[in-house]
Coordinates of C-alpha atoms and ligand atoms in Angstrom, one line a residue:
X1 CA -15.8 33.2 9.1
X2 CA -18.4 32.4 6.1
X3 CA -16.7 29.0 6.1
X4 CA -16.8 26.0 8.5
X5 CA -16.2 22.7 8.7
X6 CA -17.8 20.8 10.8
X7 CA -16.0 17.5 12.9
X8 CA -18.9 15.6 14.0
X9 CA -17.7 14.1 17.1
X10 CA -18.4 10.0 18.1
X11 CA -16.3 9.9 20.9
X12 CA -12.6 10.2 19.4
X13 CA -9.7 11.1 21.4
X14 CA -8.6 13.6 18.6
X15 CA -11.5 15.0 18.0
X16 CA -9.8 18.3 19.3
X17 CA -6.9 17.7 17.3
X18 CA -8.4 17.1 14.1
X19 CA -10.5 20.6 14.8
X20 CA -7.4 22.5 15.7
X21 CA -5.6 21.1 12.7
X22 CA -8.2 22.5 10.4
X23 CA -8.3 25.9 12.0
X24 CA -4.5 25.7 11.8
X25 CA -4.4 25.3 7.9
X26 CA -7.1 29.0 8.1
X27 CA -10.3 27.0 7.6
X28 CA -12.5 27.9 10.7
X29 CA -13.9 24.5 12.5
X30 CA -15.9 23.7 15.2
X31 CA -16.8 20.5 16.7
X32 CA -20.7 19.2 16.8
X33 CA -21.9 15.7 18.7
X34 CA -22.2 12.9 16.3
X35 CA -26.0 12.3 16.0
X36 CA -26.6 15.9 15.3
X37 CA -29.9 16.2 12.9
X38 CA -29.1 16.8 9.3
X39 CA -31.7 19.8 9.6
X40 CA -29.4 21.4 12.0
X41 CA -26.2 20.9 10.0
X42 CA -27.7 22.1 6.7
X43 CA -28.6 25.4 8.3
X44 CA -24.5 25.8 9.4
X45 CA -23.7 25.7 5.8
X46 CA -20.7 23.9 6.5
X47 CA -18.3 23.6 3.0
X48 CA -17.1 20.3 4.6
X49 CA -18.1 17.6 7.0
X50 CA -15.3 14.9 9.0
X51 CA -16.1 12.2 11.2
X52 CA -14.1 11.1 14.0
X53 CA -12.9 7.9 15.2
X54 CA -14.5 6.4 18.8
X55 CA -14.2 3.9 20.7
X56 CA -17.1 1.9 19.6
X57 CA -18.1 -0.7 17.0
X58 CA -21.0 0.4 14.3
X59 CA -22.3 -3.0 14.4
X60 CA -23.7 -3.0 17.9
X61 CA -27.4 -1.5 18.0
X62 CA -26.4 1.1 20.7
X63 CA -23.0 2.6 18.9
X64 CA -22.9 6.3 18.3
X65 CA -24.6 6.9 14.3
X66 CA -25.0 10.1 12.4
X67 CA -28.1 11.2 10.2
X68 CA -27.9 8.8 7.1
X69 CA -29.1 12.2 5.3
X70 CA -25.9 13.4 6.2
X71 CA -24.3 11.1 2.9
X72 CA -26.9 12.8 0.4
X73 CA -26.0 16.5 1.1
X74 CA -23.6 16.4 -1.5
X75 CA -21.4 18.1 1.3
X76 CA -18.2 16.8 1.1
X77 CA -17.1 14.2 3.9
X78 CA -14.3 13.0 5.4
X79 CA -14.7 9.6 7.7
X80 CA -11.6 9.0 9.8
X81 CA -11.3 5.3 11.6
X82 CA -14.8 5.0 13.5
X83 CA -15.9 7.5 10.4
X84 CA -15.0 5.5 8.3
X85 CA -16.5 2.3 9.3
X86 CA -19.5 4.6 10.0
X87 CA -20.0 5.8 6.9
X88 CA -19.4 2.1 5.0
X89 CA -21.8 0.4 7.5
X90 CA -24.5 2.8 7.1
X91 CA -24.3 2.9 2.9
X92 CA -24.2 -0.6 3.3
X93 CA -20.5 -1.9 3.5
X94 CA -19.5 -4.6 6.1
X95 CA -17.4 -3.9 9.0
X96 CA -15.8 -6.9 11.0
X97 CA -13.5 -7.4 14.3
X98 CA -10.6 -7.6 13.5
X99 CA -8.4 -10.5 14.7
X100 CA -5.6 -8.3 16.3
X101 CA -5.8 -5.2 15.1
X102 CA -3.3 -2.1 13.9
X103 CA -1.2 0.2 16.8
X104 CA 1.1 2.5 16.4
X105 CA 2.8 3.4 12.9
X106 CA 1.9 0.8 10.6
X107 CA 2.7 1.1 7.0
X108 CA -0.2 2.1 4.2
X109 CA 0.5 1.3 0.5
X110 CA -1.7 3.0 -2.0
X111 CA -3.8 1.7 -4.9
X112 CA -2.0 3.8 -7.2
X113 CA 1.3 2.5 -7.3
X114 CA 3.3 5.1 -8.8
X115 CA 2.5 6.9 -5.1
X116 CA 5.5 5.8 -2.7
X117 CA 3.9 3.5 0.8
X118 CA 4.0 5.2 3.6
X119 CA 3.5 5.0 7.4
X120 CA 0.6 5.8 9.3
X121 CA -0.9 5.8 12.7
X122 CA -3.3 3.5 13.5
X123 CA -5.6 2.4 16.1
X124 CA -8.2 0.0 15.8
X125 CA -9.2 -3.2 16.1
X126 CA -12.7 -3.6 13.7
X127 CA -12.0 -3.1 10.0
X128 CA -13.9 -2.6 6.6
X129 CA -14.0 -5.9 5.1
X130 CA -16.9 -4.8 2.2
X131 CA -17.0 -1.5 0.6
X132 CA -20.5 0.0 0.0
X133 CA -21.4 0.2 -4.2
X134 CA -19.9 3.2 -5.3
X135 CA -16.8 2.7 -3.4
X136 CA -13.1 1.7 -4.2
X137 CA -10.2 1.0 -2.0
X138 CA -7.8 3.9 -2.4
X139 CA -5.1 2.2 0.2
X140 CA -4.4 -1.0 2.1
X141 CA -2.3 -2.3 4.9
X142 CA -0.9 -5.6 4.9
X143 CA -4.5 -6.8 6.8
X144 CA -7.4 -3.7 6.2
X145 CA -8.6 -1.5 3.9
X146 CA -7.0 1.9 5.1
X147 CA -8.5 4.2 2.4
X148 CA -11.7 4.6 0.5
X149 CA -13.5 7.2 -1.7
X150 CA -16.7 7.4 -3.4
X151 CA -15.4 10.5 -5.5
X152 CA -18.2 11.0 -6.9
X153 CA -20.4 11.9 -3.8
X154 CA -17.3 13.4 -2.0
X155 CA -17.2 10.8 -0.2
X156 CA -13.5 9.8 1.8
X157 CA -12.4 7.5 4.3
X158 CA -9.5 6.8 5.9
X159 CA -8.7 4.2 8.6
X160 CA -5.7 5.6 10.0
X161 CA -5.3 9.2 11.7
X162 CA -4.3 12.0 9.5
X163 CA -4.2 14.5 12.2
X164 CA -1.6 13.0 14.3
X165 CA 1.7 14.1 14.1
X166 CA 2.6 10.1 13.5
X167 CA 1.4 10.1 10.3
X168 CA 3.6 10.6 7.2
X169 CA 2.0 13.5 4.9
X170 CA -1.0 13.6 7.5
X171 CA -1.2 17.4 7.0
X172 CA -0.4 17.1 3.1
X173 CA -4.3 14.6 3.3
X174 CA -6.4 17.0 5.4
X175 CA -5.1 20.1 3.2
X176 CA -6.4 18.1 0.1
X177 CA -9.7 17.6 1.4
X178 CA -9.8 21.2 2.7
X179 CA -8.9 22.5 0.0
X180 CA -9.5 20.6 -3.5
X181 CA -12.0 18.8 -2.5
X182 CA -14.1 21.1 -0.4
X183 CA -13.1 24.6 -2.0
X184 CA -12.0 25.9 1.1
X185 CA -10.1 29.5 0.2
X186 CA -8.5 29.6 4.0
X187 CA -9.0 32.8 5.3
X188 CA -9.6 32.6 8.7
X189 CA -7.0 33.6 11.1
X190 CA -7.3 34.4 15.2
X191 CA -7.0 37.8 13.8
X192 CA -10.2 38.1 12.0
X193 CA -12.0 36.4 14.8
X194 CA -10.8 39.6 16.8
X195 CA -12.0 42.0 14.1
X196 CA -15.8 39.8 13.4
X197 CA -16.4 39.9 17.5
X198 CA -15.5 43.5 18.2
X199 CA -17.5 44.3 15.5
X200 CA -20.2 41.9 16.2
X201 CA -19.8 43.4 19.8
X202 CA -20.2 47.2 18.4
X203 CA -23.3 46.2 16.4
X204 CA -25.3 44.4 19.3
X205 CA -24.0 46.5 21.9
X206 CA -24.0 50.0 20.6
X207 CA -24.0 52.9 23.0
X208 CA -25.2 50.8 26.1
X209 CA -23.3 49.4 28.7
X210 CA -21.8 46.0 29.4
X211 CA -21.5 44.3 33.1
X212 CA -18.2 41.7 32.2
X213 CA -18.0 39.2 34.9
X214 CA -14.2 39.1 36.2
X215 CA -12.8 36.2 37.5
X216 CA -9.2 37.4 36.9
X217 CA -8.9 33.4 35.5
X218 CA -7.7 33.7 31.3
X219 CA -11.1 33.3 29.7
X220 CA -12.5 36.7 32.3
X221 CA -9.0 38.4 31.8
X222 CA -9.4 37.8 27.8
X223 CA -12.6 38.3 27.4
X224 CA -12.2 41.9 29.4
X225 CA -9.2 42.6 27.1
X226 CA -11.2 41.9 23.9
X227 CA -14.2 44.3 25.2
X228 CA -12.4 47.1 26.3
X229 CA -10.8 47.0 22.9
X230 CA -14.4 47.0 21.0
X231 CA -16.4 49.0 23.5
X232 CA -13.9 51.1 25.9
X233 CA -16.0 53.5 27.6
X234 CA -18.9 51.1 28.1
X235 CA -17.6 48.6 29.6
X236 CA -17.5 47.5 33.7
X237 CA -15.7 44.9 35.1
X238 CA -17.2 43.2 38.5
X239 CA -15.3 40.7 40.3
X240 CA -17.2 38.9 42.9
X241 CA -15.0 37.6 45.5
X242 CA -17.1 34.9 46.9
X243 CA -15.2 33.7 49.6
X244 CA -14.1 30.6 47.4
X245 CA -10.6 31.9 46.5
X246 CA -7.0 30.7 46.7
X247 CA -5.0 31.6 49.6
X248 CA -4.5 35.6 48.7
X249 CA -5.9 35.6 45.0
X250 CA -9.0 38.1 45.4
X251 CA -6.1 41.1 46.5
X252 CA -4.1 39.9 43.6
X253 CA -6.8 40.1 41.2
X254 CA -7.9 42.9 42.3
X255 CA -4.0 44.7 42.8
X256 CA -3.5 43.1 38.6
X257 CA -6.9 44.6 37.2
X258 CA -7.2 48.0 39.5
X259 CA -3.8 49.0 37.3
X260 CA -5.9 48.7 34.0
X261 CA -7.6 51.2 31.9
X262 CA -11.1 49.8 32.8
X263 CA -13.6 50.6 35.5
X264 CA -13.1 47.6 38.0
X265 CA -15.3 46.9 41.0
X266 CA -14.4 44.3 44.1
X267 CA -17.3 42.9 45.5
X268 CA -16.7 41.6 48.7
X269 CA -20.1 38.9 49.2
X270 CA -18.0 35.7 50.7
X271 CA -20.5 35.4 53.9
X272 CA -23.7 35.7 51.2
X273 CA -22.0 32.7 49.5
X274 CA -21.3 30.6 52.6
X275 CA -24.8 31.4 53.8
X276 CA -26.4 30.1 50.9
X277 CA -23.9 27.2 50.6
X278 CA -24.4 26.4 54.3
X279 CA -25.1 22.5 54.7
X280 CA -25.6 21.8 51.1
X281 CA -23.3 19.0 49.9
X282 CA -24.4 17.7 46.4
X283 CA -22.5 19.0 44.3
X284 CA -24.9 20.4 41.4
X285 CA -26.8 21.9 44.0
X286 CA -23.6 23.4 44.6
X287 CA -22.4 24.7 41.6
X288 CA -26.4 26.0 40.9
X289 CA -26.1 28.1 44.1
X290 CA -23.2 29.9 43.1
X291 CA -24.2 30.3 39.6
X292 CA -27.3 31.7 40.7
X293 CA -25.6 34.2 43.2
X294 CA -23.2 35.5 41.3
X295 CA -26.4 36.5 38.8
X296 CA -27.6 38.1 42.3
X297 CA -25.1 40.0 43.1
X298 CA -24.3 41.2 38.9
X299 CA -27.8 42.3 39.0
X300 CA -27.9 44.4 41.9
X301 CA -24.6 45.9 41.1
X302 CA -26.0 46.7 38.0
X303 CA -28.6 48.2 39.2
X304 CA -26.4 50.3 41.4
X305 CA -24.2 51.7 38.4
X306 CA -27.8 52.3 36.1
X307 CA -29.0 51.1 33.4
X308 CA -27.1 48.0 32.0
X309 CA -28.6 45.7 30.0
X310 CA -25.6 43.1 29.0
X311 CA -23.9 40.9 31.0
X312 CA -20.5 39.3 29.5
X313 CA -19.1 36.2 30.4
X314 CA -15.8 34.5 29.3
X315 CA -17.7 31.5 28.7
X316 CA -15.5 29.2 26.2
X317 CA -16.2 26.4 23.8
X318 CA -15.4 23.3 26.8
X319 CA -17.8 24.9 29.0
X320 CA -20.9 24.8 27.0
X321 CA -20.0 20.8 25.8
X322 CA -19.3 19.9 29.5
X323 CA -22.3 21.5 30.2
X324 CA -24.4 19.3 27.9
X325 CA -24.5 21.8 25.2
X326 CA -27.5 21.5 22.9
X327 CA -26.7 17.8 22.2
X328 CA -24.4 16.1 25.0
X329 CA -24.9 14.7 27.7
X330 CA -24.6 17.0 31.5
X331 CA -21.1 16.2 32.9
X332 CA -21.6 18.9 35.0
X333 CA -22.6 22.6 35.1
X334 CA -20.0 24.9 34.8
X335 CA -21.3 27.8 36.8
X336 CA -21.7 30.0 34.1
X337 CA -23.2 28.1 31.7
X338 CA -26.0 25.2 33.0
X339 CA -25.8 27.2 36.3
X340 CA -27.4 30.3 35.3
X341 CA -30.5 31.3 36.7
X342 CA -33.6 31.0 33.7
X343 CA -35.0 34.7 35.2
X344 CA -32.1 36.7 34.7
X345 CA -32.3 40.2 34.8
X346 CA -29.9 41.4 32.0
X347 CA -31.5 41.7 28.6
X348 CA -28.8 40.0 27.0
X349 CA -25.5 37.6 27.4
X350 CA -22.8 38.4 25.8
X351 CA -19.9 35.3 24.9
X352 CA -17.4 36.2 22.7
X353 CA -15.2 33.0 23.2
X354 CA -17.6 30.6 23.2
X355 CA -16.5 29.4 20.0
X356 CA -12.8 28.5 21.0
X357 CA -10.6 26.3 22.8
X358 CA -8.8 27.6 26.0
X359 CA -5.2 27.8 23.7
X360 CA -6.5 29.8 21.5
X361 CA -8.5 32.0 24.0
X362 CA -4.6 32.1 24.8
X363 CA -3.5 33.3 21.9
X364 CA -5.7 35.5 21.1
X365 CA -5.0 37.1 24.9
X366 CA -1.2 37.6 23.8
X367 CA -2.8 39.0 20.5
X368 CA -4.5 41.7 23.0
X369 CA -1.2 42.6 24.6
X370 CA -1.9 40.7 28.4
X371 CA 1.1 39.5 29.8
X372 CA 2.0 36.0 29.6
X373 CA 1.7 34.8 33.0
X374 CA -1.5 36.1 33.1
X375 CA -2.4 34.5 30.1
X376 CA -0.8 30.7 31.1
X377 CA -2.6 30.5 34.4
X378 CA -3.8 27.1 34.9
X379 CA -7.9 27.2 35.0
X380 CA -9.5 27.9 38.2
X381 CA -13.2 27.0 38.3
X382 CA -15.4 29.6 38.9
X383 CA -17.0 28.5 41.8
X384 CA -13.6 27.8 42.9
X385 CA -12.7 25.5 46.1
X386 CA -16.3 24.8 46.3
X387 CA -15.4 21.9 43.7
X388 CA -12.5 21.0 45.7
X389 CA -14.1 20.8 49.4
X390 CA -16.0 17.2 48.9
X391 CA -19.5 17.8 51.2
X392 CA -20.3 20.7 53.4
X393 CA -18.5 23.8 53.2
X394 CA -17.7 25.8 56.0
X395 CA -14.9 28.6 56.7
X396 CA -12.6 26.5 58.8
X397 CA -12.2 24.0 55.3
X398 CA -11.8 26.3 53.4
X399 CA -9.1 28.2 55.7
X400 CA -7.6 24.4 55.7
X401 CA -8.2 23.9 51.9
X402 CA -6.0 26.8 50.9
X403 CA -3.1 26.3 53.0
X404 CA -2.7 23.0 51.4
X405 CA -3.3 24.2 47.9
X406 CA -0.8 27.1 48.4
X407 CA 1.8 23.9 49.7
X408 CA 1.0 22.1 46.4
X409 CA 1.2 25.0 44.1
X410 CA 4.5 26.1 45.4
X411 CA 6.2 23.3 45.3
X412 CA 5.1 22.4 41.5
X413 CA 5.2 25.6 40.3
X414 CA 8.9 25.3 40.9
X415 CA 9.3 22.4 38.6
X416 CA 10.8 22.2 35.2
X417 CA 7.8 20.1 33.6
X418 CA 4.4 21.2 35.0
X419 CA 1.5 19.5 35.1
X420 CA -1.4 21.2 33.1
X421 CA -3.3 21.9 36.3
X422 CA -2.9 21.0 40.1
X423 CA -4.5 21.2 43.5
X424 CA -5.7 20.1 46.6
X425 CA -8.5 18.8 47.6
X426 CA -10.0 18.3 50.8
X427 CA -11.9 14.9 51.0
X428 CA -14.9 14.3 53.8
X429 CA -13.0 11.0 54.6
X430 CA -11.5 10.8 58.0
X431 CA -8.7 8.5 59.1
X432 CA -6.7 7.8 62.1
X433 CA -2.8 9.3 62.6
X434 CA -0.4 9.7 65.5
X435 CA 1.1 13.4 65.9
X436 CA 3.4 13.6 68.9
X437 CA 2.1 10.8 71.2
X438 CA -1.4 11.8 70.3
X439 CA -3.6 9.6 68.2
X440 CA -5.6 12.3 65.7
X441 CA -8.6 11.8 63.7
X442 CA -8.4 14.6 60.6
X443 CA -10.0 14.9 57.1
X444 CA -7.5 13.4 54.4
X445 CA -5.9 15.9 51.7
X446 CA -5.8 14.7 48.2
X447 CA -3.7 16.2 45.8
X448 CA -4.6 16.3 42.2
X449 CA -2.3 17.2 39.0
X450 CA -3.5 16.7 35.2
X451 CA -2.1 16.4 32.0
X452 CA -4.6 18.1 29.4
X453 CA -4.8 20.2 26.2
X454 CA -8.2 20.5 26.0
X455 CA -9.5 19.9 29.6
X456 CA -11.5 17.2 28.5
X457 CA -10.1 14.8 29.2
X458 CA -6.8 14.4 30.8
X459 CA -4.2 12.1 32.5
X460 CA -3.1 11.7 36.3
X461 CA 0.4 13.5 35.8
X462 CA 3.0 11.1 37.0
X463 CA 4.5 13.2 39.3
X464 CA 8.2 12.5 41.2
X465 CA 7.5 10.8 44.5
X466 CA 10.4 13.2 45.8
X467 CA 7.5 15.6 44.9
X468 CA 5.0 14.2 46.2
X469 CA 6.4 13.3 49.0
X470 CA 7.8 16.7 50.5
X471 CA 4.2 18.2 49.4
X472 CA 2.8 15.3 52.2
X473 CA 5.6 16.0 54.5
X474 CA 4.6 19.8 54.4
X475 CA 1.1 19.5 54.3
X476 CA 0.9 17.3 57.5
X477 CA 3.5 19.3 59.3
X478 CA 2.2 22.5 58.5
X479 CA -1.6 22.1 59.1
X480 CA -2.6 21.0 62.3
X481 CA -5.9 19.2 61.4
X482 CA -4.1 17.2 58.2
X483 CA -2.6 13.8 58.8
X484 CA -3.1 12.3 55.5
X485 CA -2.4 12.7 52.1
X486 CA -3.7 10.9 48.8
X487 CA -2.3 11.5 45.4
X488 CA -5.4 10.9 42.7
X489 CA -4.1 8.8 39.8
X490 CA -7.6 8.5 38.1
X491 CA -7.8 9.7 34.3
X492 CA -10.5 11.3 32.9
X493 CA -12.9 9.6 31.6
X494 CA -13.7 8.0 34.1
X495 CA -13.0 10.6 36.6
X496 CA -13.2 14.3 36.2
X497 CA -10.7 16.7 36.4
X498 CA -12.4 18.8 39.7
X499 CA -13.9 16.2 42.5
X500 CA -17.1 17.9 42.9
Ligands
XMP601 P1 -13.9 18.8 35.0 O1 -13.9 18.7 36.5 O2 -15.2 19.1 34.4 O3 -13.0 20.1 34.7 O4 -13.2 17.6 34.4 C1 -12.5 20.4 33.4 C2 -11.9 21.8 33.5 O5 -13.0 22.7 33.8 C3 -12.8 23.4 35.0 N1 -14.1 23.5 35.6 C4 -14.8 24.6 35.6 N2 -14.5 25.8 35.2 N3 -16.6 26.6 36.0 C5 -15.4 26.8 35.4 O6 -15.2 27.9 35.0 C6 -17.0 25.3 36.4 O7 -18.1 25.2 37.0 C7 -16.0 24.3 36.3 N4 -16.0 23.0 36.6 C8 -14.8 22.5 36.1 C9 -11.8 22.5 35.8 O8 -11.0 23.3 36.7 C10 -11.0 21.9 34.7 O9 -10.0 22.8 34.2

């Protein structure tokens, strides 16, 4: 995986995509904030470098830049839309608002006119109006420049979006810069990336032993499949159930993983969680707790079993960026990553995902032989219905929580088109309802189901309100103390997929 290009990201809605394209032509990619030192890029070594769109305009003071160093490497560049108008604004081009911008396909006719026009997608509203010196138009539409090079730099732009499917001969424009432009000789496959971690896992680990937190969720399953493949004998699978499970799921788990050819421990520490959570509602405090804990109780389990000095987690790449990563911004901390203790007790952590998406971790779990419905489980957060009780948690909620969950699971999971992940929530809102001739006063139950790839960001799914509405005619016949139910029709951004 010697070589990389790097998609430096400005707030693009295909930043993913454009990632995931790359990797799919065998040129290994990975996706770094925008403003990420040029210090710090150089020592990547990337072969290539592409900008992605955003949503803002380089001419305001506070939009998103990059290193200007980043034009001198001689590293060849690829600006799409907002990298585009990036990279002309900062050599010293002009970018203006356009009067009513470009949606949708919109037809691109090249300089060279023995190459046929073709259409593109497009989606933008500011333009290059002046090319910095160096640079020539390469392709227009009938109001913007929609293609510029400086070829002798390695310099490209373009102002429409070769990675979307929408765009005629999209793929043919990325290969080109992959590979004739950059030098990329394509040899990465999921494959490899099975062969460089066991063996990076064999060299770190050697003889020793490895503690693999199981959450019986893909990126724990995978991760336990890809370690008892590089380290058989060594390796011990813990899963904590803290108490914060789905109606049934820790026997499942623990029924699906006891049948495996790997030492698997149940730890049963649900009232050590809800002690520790008891009366604490902010949320990060939340998500802290059980991060710490479950260090807690890995530690003293590995000190029951001996001497083990690594802990391995099935961390994967959207955790550490939600997490603030080096660069970004905290969203929130995902348990295992900006909730980890700084004292821990295991020499070492051990990630081999961390460097993909959650469909390839999905892949690359069929590549390991687990069974597909283990494999498509929608995500479960690690510390579970904790992010889905909104306030205090207590055991009566939680008994609540999950009946309604198992209500809205059942009745989705039977649909033809699922949503990419769905659940209830229990709010801390109250509200008045009748039952019988009895005026009630009980928490309201909101339901939440995404549309994601990347988890991300996502869409409210537009469920069928025959759906929705037997899931509220169940929910507030079923449970005594639920007399309400909400659907949650908020994106993300702004919202988040989890409520706390
Ligand atoms: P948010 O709520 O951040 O969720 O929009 C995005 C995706 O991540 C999952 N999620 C977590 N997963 N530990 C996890 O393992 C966490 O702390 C955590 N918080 C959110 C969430 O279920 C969704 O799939």
């Amino acid at each position: 995986m010697n070589e990389c290009v790097l998609v430096l990201d400005f707030g693009g809605q295909y930043k993913e995509l454009i990632a995931g394209t790359v990797r799919g032509l065998s040129v290994f990619s990975e996706i770094r904030p925008g403003g990420m030192p040029v210090e710090e890029i150089k020592a990547l070594s990337p072969i290539g470098i592409i900008l992605t769109g955003g949503p803002n305009s380089v001419y305001l003071p506070d939009s998103p830049k990059c290193d200007p160093e980043l034009f001198n490497l001689g590293i060849p560049l690829l600006g799409i839309c907002y990298g585009m108008q990036l990279m002309c604004h900062m050599l010293g081009g002009e970018v203006s608002p356009g009067i009513k911008g470009e949606y949708g396909r919109i037809p691109i006719i090249p300089a060279d006119s023995s190459k046929a026009p073709f259409k593109a997608l497009m989606s933008h509203r500011d333009a290059v109006t002046k090319l910095p010196d160096g640079f020539c138009a390469t392709a227009h539409t009938a109001s913007c420049i929609a293609a510029c090079e400086d070829a002798e730099k390695k310099l490209y732009g373009v102002q429409f979006h070769p990675e979307s499917k929408h765009t005629d001969g999209g793929m043919a424009i990325i290969e080109k810069f992959l590979f004739e432009i950059c030098g990329a000789t394509g040899g990465y496959k999921l494959d490899d990336y099975i062969d460089l971690q066991i063996s990076a896992i064999r060299r770190k680990v050697g003889d020793q032993n490895v503690l693999l937190a199981l959450s019986g969720g893909v990126d724990s399953s995978v991760c336990a499949a890809l370690l008892t493949k590089a380290i058989p004998g060594c390796l011990t699978c813990i899963f904590v159930d803290h108490g914060l499970m789905r109606l049934n799921e820790g026997d499942e788990i623990e029924r699906a993983f006891s049948k495996r050819k790997l030492q698997f421990i149940r730890v049963n520490a649900q009232e050590r969680f809800l002690s520790k959570l008891k009366d604490v509602a902010d949320p990060e405090a939340k998500r802290k707790i059980i991060g710490e804990e479950f260090i807690r109780v890995f530690e003293e389990e590995a000190a029951k079993l001996g001497d083990i000095p690594f802990l391995a987690q099935g961390t994967i790449y959207s955790d550490i960026v939600e997490s603030g990563g080096k660069h970004g911004a905290t969203i929130k901390s995902h348990h295992n990553v900006g909730g980890l203790p700084e004292n821990l007790a295991f020499s070492e952590i051990i990630e081999p995902l961390s460097g993909l998406f959650k469909d390839e971790v999905r892949i690359l779990g069929r590549k390991l032989g687990l069974p597909k419905p283990l494999v498509s489980r929608q995500p479960f957060p690690g510390p579970g219905l904790a992010l889905r009780i909104v306030g205090k948690i207590t055991f009566e909620k939680l008994e609540v929580l999950r009946k309604a969950d198992a209500i809205v699971r059942e009745e989705l999971d039977g649909i033809r088109r699922k949503p990419d992940q769905y659940f209830a929530v229990l709010t801390d809102t109250h509200t008045v309802g009748v039952k019988g001739d009895d005026r009630t006063y009980d928490p309201v139950i909101a339901i939440r189901a995404v549309e994601t790839g990347d988890f991300m960001t996502c869409e409210y799914s537009p469920l069928p309100h025959r759906v929705l509405g037997r899931m509220s005619s169940r929910i507030t016949n079923e449970i005594p103390s639920a007399s309400r139910v909400v659907y949650d029709i908020t994106s993300k951004p702004p919202g988040t997929v989890e409520w706390e």
